[in-house]
Every structure is written in structure tokens, then in C-alpha cells.
PDB file of C-alpha atoms in Angstrom:
ATOM      1  CA  MET H   1      -9.671   9.399  -4.162  1.00 97.00           C
ATOM      2  CA  LYS H   2      -8.927   5.681  -4.265  1.00 98.00           C
ATOM      3  CA  ILE H   3      -5.893   4.855  -2.158  1.00 98.00           C
ATOM      4  CA  CYS H   4      -4.174   1.507  -2.659  1.00 98.00           C
ATOM      5  CA  VAL H   5      -2.556   0.155   0.489  1.00 98.00           C
ATOM      6  CA  TYR H   6       0.003  -2.632   0.363  1.00 98.00           C
ATOM      7  CA  GLY H   7       1.059  -4.424   3.532  1.00 97.00           C
ATOM      8  CA  ALA H   8       1.610  -7.521   5.598  1.00 96.00           C
ATOM      9  CA  ALA H   9      -0.911 -10.329   5.765  1.00 94.00           C
ATOM     10  CA  SER H  10       0.652 -11.728   8.942  1.00 94.00           C
ATOM     11  CA  ASN H  11      -0.830 -11.196  12.396  1.00 93.00           C
ATOM     12  CA  ASP H  12       2.425 -12.332  14.013  1.00 95.00           C
ATOM     13  CA  ILE H  13       3.734  -8.780  14.295  1.00 97.00           C
ATOM     14  CA  ASP H  14       4.039  -6.110  16.977  1.00 97.00           C
ATOM     15  CA  GLY H  15       0.613  -4.669  17.798  1.00 97.00           C
ATOM     16  CA  ARG H  16       1.877  -1.140  17.167  1.00 98.00           C
ATOM     17  CA  TYR H  17       2.029  -1.950  13.452  1.00 98.00           C
ATOM     18  CA  ILE H  18      -1.593  -3.101  13.598  1.00 98.00           C
ATOM     19  CA  SER H  19      -2.636   0.077  15.443  1.00 98.00           C
ATOM     20  CA  ALA H  20      -0.941   2.272  12.829  1.00 98.00           C
ATOM     21  CA  GLY H  21      -2.672   0.318  10.042  1.00 98.00           C
ATOM     22  CA  GLU H  22      -6.065   0.761  11.687  1.00 98.00           C
ATOM     23  CA  GLU H  23      -5.435   4.496  12.101  1.00 98.00           C
ATOM     24  CA  LEU H  24      -4.454   4.777   8.431  1.00 98.00           C
ATOM     25  CA  GLY H  25      -7.739   3.122   7.510  1.00 98.00           C
ATOM     26  CA  ARG H  26      -9.720   5.495   9.727  1.00 98.00           C
ATOM     27  CA  LEU H  27      -8.005   8.497   8.136  1.00 98.00           C
ATOM     28  CA  ILE H  28      -8.712   7.207   4.635  1.00 98.00           C
ATOM     29  CA  ALA H  29     -12.413   6.833   5.435  1.00 98.00           C
ATOM     30  CA  ARG H  30     -12.713  10.113   7.358  1.00 98.00           C
ATOM     31  CA  GLY H  31     -11.322  11.902   4.308  1.00 97.00           C
ATOM     32  CA  GLY H  32     -14.044  10.368   2.135  1.00 98.00           C
ATOM     33  CA  HIS H  33     -11.544   8.197   0.269  1.00 98.00           C
ATOM     34  CA  THR H  34     -11.839   4.553  -0.771  1.00 98.00           C
ATOM     35  CA  LEU H  35      -9.375   1.856   0.249  1.00 98.00           C
ATOM     36  CA  VAL H  36      -8.137  -0.407  -2.543  1.00 98.00           C
ATOM     37  CA  PHE H  37      -6.330  -3.394  -1.051  1.00 98.00           C
ATOM     38  CA  GLY H  38      -5.445  -7.036  -1.457  1.00 96.00           C
ATOM     39  CA  GLY H  39      -8.640  -8.146   0.256  1.00 96.00           C
ATOM     40  CA  GLY H  40      -6.979  -9.802   3.232  1.00 95.00           C
ATOM     41  CA  LYS H  41      -8.627 -10.085   6.624  1.00 96.00           C
ATOM     42  CA  THR H  42      -5.380 -10.343   8.585  1.00 96.00           C
ATOM     43  CA  GLY H  43      -2.203  -8.374   9.174  1.00 97.00           C
ATOM     44  CA  LEU H  44      -1.940  -4.785   8.050  1.00 97.00           C
ATOM     45  CA  MET H  45      -4.346  -5.355   5.160  1.00 95.00           C
ATOM     46  CA  GLY H  46      -7.000  -6.406   7.656  1.00 97.00           C
ATOM     47  CA  ALA H  47      -6.061  -3.646  10.103  1.00 98.00           C
ATOM     48  CA  CYS H  48      -6.454  -0.944   7.472  1.00 98.00           C
ATOM     49  CA  ALA H  49      -9.760  -2.447   6.339  1.00 98.00           C
ATOM     50  CA  ARG H  50     -11.053  -2.528   9.928  1.00 98.00           C
ATOM     51  CA  GLY H  51     -10.152   1.144  10.337  1.00 98.00           C
ATOM     52  CA  VAL H  52     -12.083   2.017   7.167  1.00 98.00           C
ATOM     53  CA  LEU H  53     -15.062  -0.041   8.313  1.00 98.00           C
ATOM     54  CA  GLU H  54     -15.054   1.650  11.759  1.00 98.00           C
ATOM     55  CA  GLU H  55     -15.618   4.943   9.953  1.00 98.00           C
ATOM     56  CA  LYS H  56     -18.157   3.419   7.543  1.00 98.00           C
ATOM     57  CA  GLY H  57     -15.884   3.968   4.563  1.00 98.00           C
ATOM     58  CA  GLU H  58     -15.656   2.113   1.281  1.00 98.00           C
ATOM     59  CA  LEU H  59     -13.395  -0.864   0.570  1.00 97.00           C
ATOM     60  CA  ILE H  60     -12.429  -2.427  -2.722  1.00 98.00           C
ATOM     61  CA  GLY H  61     -10.850  -5.825  -2.167  1.00 98.00           C
ATOM     62  CA  ILE H  62      -8.917  -7.609  -4.899  1.00 98.00           C
ATOM     63  CA  ALA H  63      -7.581 -11.143  -4.560  1.00 97.00           C
ATOM     64  CA  PRO H  64      -6.828 -14.166  -6.696  1.00 96.00           C
ATOM     65  CA  LYS H  65      -9.468 -16.896  -6.497  1.00 96.00           C
ATOM     66  CA  PHE H  66      -7.031 -19.273  -4.797  1.00 95.00           C
ATOM     67  CA  PHE H  67      -7.043 -16.996  -1.708  1.00 94.00           C
ATOM     68  CA  ASP H  68     -10.781 -17.575  -1.197  1.00 92.00           C
ATOM     69  CA  ASN H  69     -10.448 -19.832   1.839  1.00 91.00           C
ATOM     70  CA  PRO H  70     -12.117 -19.523   5.262  1.00 92.00           C
ATOM     71  CA  GLY H  71     -10.641 -16.734   7.380  1.00 89.00           C
ATOM     72  CA  VAL H  72      -8.379 -15.325   4.651  1.00 92.00           C
ATOM     73  CA  LEU H  73     -10.437 -12.601   2.957  1.00 95.00           C
ATOM     74  CA  CYS H  74     -12.329  -9.598   4.272  1.00 95.00           C
ATOM     75  CA  LYS H  75     -15.966 -10.271   3.442  1.00 91.00           C
ATOM     76  CA  ASP H  76     -17.173  -6.741   4.360  1.00 94.00           C
ATOM     77  CA  CYS H  77     -15.923  -4.992   1.221  1.00 96.00           C
ATOM     78  CA  THR H  78     -18.085  -2.577  -0.733  1.00 97.00           C
ATOM     79  CA  GLU H  79     -16.797  -4.330  -3.870  1.00 97.00           C
ATOM     80  CA  PHE H  80     -14.658  -7.424  -4.277  1.00 97.00           C
ATOM     81  CA  PHE H  81     -12.875  -8.520  -7.424  1.00 97.00           C
ATOM     82  CA  PHE H  82     -11.440 -11.974  -7.943  1.00 97.00           C
ATOM     83  CA  THR H  83      -8.594 -12.489 -10.367  1.00 97.00           C
ATOM     84  CA  ASP H  84      -6.958 -15.615 -11.714  1.00 97.00           C
ATOM     85  CA  THR H  85      -3.388 -14.596 -10.844  1.00 96.00           C
ATOM     86  CA  MET H  86      -1.373 -12.391  -8.518  1.00 94.00           C
ATOM     87  CA  ARG H  87      -0.195 -10.411 -11.557  1.00 95.00           C
ATOM     88  CA  GLU H  88      -3.806  -9.630 -12.532  1.00 97.00           C
ATOM     89  CA  ARG H  89      -4.488  -8.639  -8.919  1.00 96.00           C
ATOM     90  CA  LYS H  90      -1.631  -6.132  -8.892  1.00 95.00           C
ATOM     91  CA  GLN H  91      -2.636  -4.731 -12.276  1.00 96.00           C
ATOM     92  CA  LEU H  92      -6.218  -4.109 -11.152  1.00 98.00           C
ATOM     93  CA  MET H  93      -5.035  -2.503  -7.919  1.00 97.00           C
ATOM     94  CA  GLU H  94      -2.720  -0.248  -9.918  1.00 97.00           C
ATOM     95  CA  ASP H  95      -5.434   0.658 -12.430  1.00 97.00           C
ATOM     96  CA  LEU H  96      -7.995   1.568  -9.759  1.00 98.00           C
ATOM     97  CA  ALA H  97      -5.667   3.543  -7.483  1.00 98.00           C
ATOM     98  CA  ASP H  98      -5.024   7.262  -7.452  1.00 97.00           C
ATOM     99  CA  ALA H  99      -2.226   6.872  -4.866  1.00 98.00           C
ATOM    100  CA  PHE H 100      -0.202   4.125  -3.185  1.00 98.00           C
ATOM    101  CA  VAL H 101       0.696   3.605   0.467  1.00 98.00           C
ATOM    102  CA  VAL H 102       3.168   0.906   1.435  1.00 98.00           C
ATOM    103  CA  THR H 103       2.819  -0.220   5.044  1.00 98.00           C
ATOM    104  CA  PRO H 104       5.284  -2.614   6.685  1.00 98.00           C
ATOM    105  CA  GLY H 105       5.280  -6.047   5.140  1.00 97.00           C
ATOM    106  CA  GLY H 106       7.323  -8.907   3.803  1.00 96.00           C
ATOM    107  CA  ILE H 107       8.602  -9.964   0.434  1.00 96.00           C
ATOM    108  CA  GLY H 108       5.235  -9.527  -1.317  1.00 95.00           C
ATOM    109  CA  THR H 109       4.952  -5.954  -0.040  1.00 97.00           C
ATOM    110  CA  TYR H 110       8.523  -5.196  -1.093  1.00 97.00           C
ATOM    111  CA  GLU H 111       7.773  -6.558  -4.550  1.00 96.00           C
ATOM    112  CA  GLU H 112       4.645  -4.396  -4.835  1.00 97.00           C
ATOM    113  CA  PHE H 113       6.596  -1.291  -3.789  1.00 98.00           C
ATOM    114  CA  VAL H 114       9.467  -1.930  -6.186  1.00 97.00           C
ATOM    115  CA  GLU H 115       7.112  -2.613  -9.085  1.00 97.00           C
ATOM    116  CA  ILE H 116       4.972   0.495  -8.549  1.00 98.00           C
ATOM    117  CA  LEU H 117       8.111   2.628  -8.085  1.00 97.00           C
ATOM    118  CA  THR H 118       9.678   1.171 -11.233  1.00 96.00           C
ATOM    119  CA  LEU H 119       6.535   1.991 -13.206  1.00 97.00           C
ATOM    120  CA  LYS H 120       6.614   5.557 -11.882  1.00 97.00           C
ATOM    121  CA  GLN H 121      10.293   5.915 -12.757  1.00 95.00           C
ATOM    122  CA  LEU H 122       9.502   4.692 -16.280  1.00 95.00           C
ATOM    123  CA  GLY H 123       6.736   7.281 -16.645  1.00 95.00           C
ATOM    124  CA  ARG H 124       3.880   4.752 -16.673  1.00 95.00           C
ATOM    125  CA  HIS H 125       2.079   6.669 -13.888  1.00 96.00           C
ATOM    126  CA  ASN H 126       2.583   9.788 -11.797  1.00 95.00           C
ATOM    127  CA  LYS H 127       0.639   8.770  -8.708  1.00 97.00           C
ATOM    128  CA  PRO H 128       1.917   9.516  -5.187  1.00 97.00           C
ATOM    129  CA  ILE H 129       3.785   6.731  -3.379  1.00 98.00           C
ATOM    130  CA  ALA H 130       4.216   6.896   0.400  1.00 98.00           C
ATOM    131  CA  MET H 131       5.771   4.400   2.775  1.00 98.00           C
ATOM    132  CA  LEU H 132       4.417   4.225   6.327  1.00 98.00           C
ATOM    133  CA  ASN H 133       7.594   3.873   8.381  1.00 98.00           C
ATOM    134  CA  THR H 134       6.055   2.621  11.643  1.00 98.00           C
ATOM    135  CA  LEU H 135       8.758   2.004  14.267  1.00 98.00           C
ATOM    136  CA  GLY H 136      11.424   2.810  11.662  1.00 98.00           C
ATOM    137  CA  TYR H 137      10.533  -0.354   9.731  1.00 98.00           C
ATOM    138  CA  TYR H 138      11.636   1.058   6.370  1.00 98.00           C
ATOM    139  CA  ASP H 139      14.857   2.703   7.595  1.00 98.00           C
ATOM    140  CA  PRO H 140      16.987  -0.219   6.290  1.00 98.00           C
ATOM    141  CA  MET H 141      15.190  -0.119   2.934  1.00 96.00           C
ATOM    142  CA  ASN H 142      15.813   3.616   2.718  1.00 97.00           C
ATOM    143  CA  ASP H 143      19.504   2.974   3.397  1.00 97.00           C
ATOM    144  CA  LEU H 144      19.528   0.363   0.617  1.00 97.00           C
ATOM    145  CA  MET H 145      17.795   2.720  -1.820  1.00 97.00           C
ATOM    146  CA  VAL H 146      20.311   5.505  -1.079  1.00 97.00           C
ATOM    147  CA  HIS H 147      23.171   2.992  -1.432  1.00 98.00           C
ATOM    148  CA  THR H 148      21.723   1.834  -4.765  1.00 97.00           C
ATOM    149  CA  ALA H 149      21.594   5.400  -6.087  1.00 97.00           C
ATOM    150  CA  GLU H 150      25.013   6.343  -4.716  1.00 97.00           C
ATOM    151  CA  ASN H 151      26.523   3.382  -6.550  1.00 98.00           C
ATOM    152  CA  GLY H 152      24.886   4.240  -9.855  1.00 97.00           C
ATOM    153  CA  PHE H 153      22.410   1.354 -10.002  1.00 97.00           C
ATOM    154  CA  MET H 154      19.478   3.775 -10.152  1.00 95.00           C
ATOM    155  CA  SER H 155      19.197   7.493 -10.634  1.00 94.00           C
ATOM    156  CA  GLU H 156      19.240   9.856  -7.669  1.00 95.00           C
ATOM    157  CA  SER H 157      15.947  11.263  -8.971  1.00 95.00           C
ATOM    158  CA  CYS H 158      14.243   7.962  -8.149  1.00 96.00           C
ATOM    159  CA  LEU H 159      14.710   8.732  -4.453  1.00 97.00           C
ATOM    160  CA  GLY H 160      12.391  11.705  -4.861  1.00 96.00           C
ATOM    161  CA  GLN H 161       9.562   9.673  -6.390  1.00 97.00           C
ATOM    162  CA  TYR H 162       8.319   8.354  -3.051  1.00 97.00           C
ATOM    163  CA  ALA H 163       8.250   9.492   0.558  1.00 98.00           C
ATOM    164  CA  ILE H 164       9.035   7.579   3.745  1.00 98.00           C
ATOM    165  CA  LEU H 165       6.921   8.984   6.579  1.00 98.00           C
ATOM    166  CA  ASP H 166       6.597   8.008  10.228  1.00 97.00           C
ATOM    167  CA  SER H 167       2.864   8.367  10.914  1.00 98.00           C
ATOM    168  CA  PRO H 168      -0.467   7.686   9.242  1.00 98.00           C
ATOM    169  CA  GLU H 169      -1.244  11.407   9.488  1.00 98.00           C
ATOM    170  CA  ALA H 170       1.960  12.363   7.661  1.00 98.00           C
ATOM    171  CA  VAL H 171       1.282   9.730   4.996  1.00 98.00           C
ATOM    172  CA  MET H 172      -2.209  11.062   4.330  1.00 98.00           C
ATOM    173  CA  ALA H 173      -1.003  14.685   4.252  1.00 97.00           C
ATOM    174  CA  PHE H 174       1.666  13.724   1.697  1.00 98.00           C
ATOM    175  CA  VAL H 175      -0.731  11.724  -0.465  1.00 97.00           C
ATOM    176  CA  LEU H 176      -3.336  14.494  -0.522  1.00 96.00           C
ATOM    177  CA  GLU H 177      -0.797  17.264  -1.173  1.00 95.00           C
ATOM    178  CA  SER H 178       0.900  15.237  -3.918  1.00 92.00           C
ATOM    179  CA  ALA H 179      -2.391  14.415  -5.591  1.00 84.00           C
ATOM    180  CA  ARG H 180      -3.331  18.109  -5.647  1.00 82.00           C
ATOM    181  CA  GLY H 181       0.022  18.913  -7.238  1.00 72.00           C
ATOM    182  CA  GLU H 182      -0.513  16.647 -10.257  1.00 57.00           C
TER     183      GLU H 182
END
């Protein structure tokens, strides 16, 4: 299975987020799965990639050409695709992935989550979506999503189209179980 992981590019975060990202990467590789990611060397993208590499797993990096600067991209990928735009990057990640995991991140990660969830809600894919809720990071987003549904701005059923889970192990169990159920 090819698992797309979205997440922070910043290293200026609590080390426990980095540790959880590395463990997620190790679990992906140990399960014989391939990581599809934004190609970054830093933050949670880099952490997940390092975990995969520790276990000698496969990585597919995807980044726009303008990111190809010293120290930005992971050069140890099994395959690396360059795109012209961020939109093309996201489309290729979506096309290659069998499942999506959203680790803590900033505005870019939020945008990736909302887009992939919107596409699922619109019936454009039926791939599992899990959010790694390290240190309760996504608790406020969950509150916002519930608030959005309770106020009629999205359907209640949308809340059931993703899972917010507190550990890399729980995320992987959900992704694998959901993929088997398709």
C-alpha cells in the first residue's frame, strides 16, 4: 500500500512530534508499505522519511521544482518526482496514494487535509484518511469540525469520513483496517 503523509516542514516544534513522525515512518516500512510525501527533509515530513529509511523502506518524494534548494529535500528517496506547481504536487500525491495520514502541521497541512476530505465527501475517492493527534494537536480542529456540522455548514456524515487517533500505531491499524474494508 502507498500511504501519503502530510505534515509540517518546520523543525521548530516539540521533539515529541518528531518522534511520533519517525515512529509512523518505521511502522509504514515495517508493514511493507511505501511512503508518499512532499519530499521534505525537515519537520514531520523528514521525520517520517527517516523512520522509513531506518527500516529500509521505500519513499516516493514529490515536490515542485522551486523547492529544490540545498537542505530542503530528502535526497534518499526511492523515486522523486518534480512538478511545476504545488497543485500538481498535491494531485500526484493524491493519485499515487491508497490512504492519507495527516500529521501535525501548519496552514499547508490543513489545506491538504481539507482538500482530500472534500474530495472524499464529493465521492472522488474512498481512501482512508487518518489524523495523527500527537499531544492532542488536532483537538481544536476536531472541535471546529463538530461545530461546523452542528451549525449546518457541512453534513454530520462528513465527520465519519476520517479518524483522529492519538498514536502512530492506532493510525496504522485504522488505515489498514479501512483499506481492507473497501
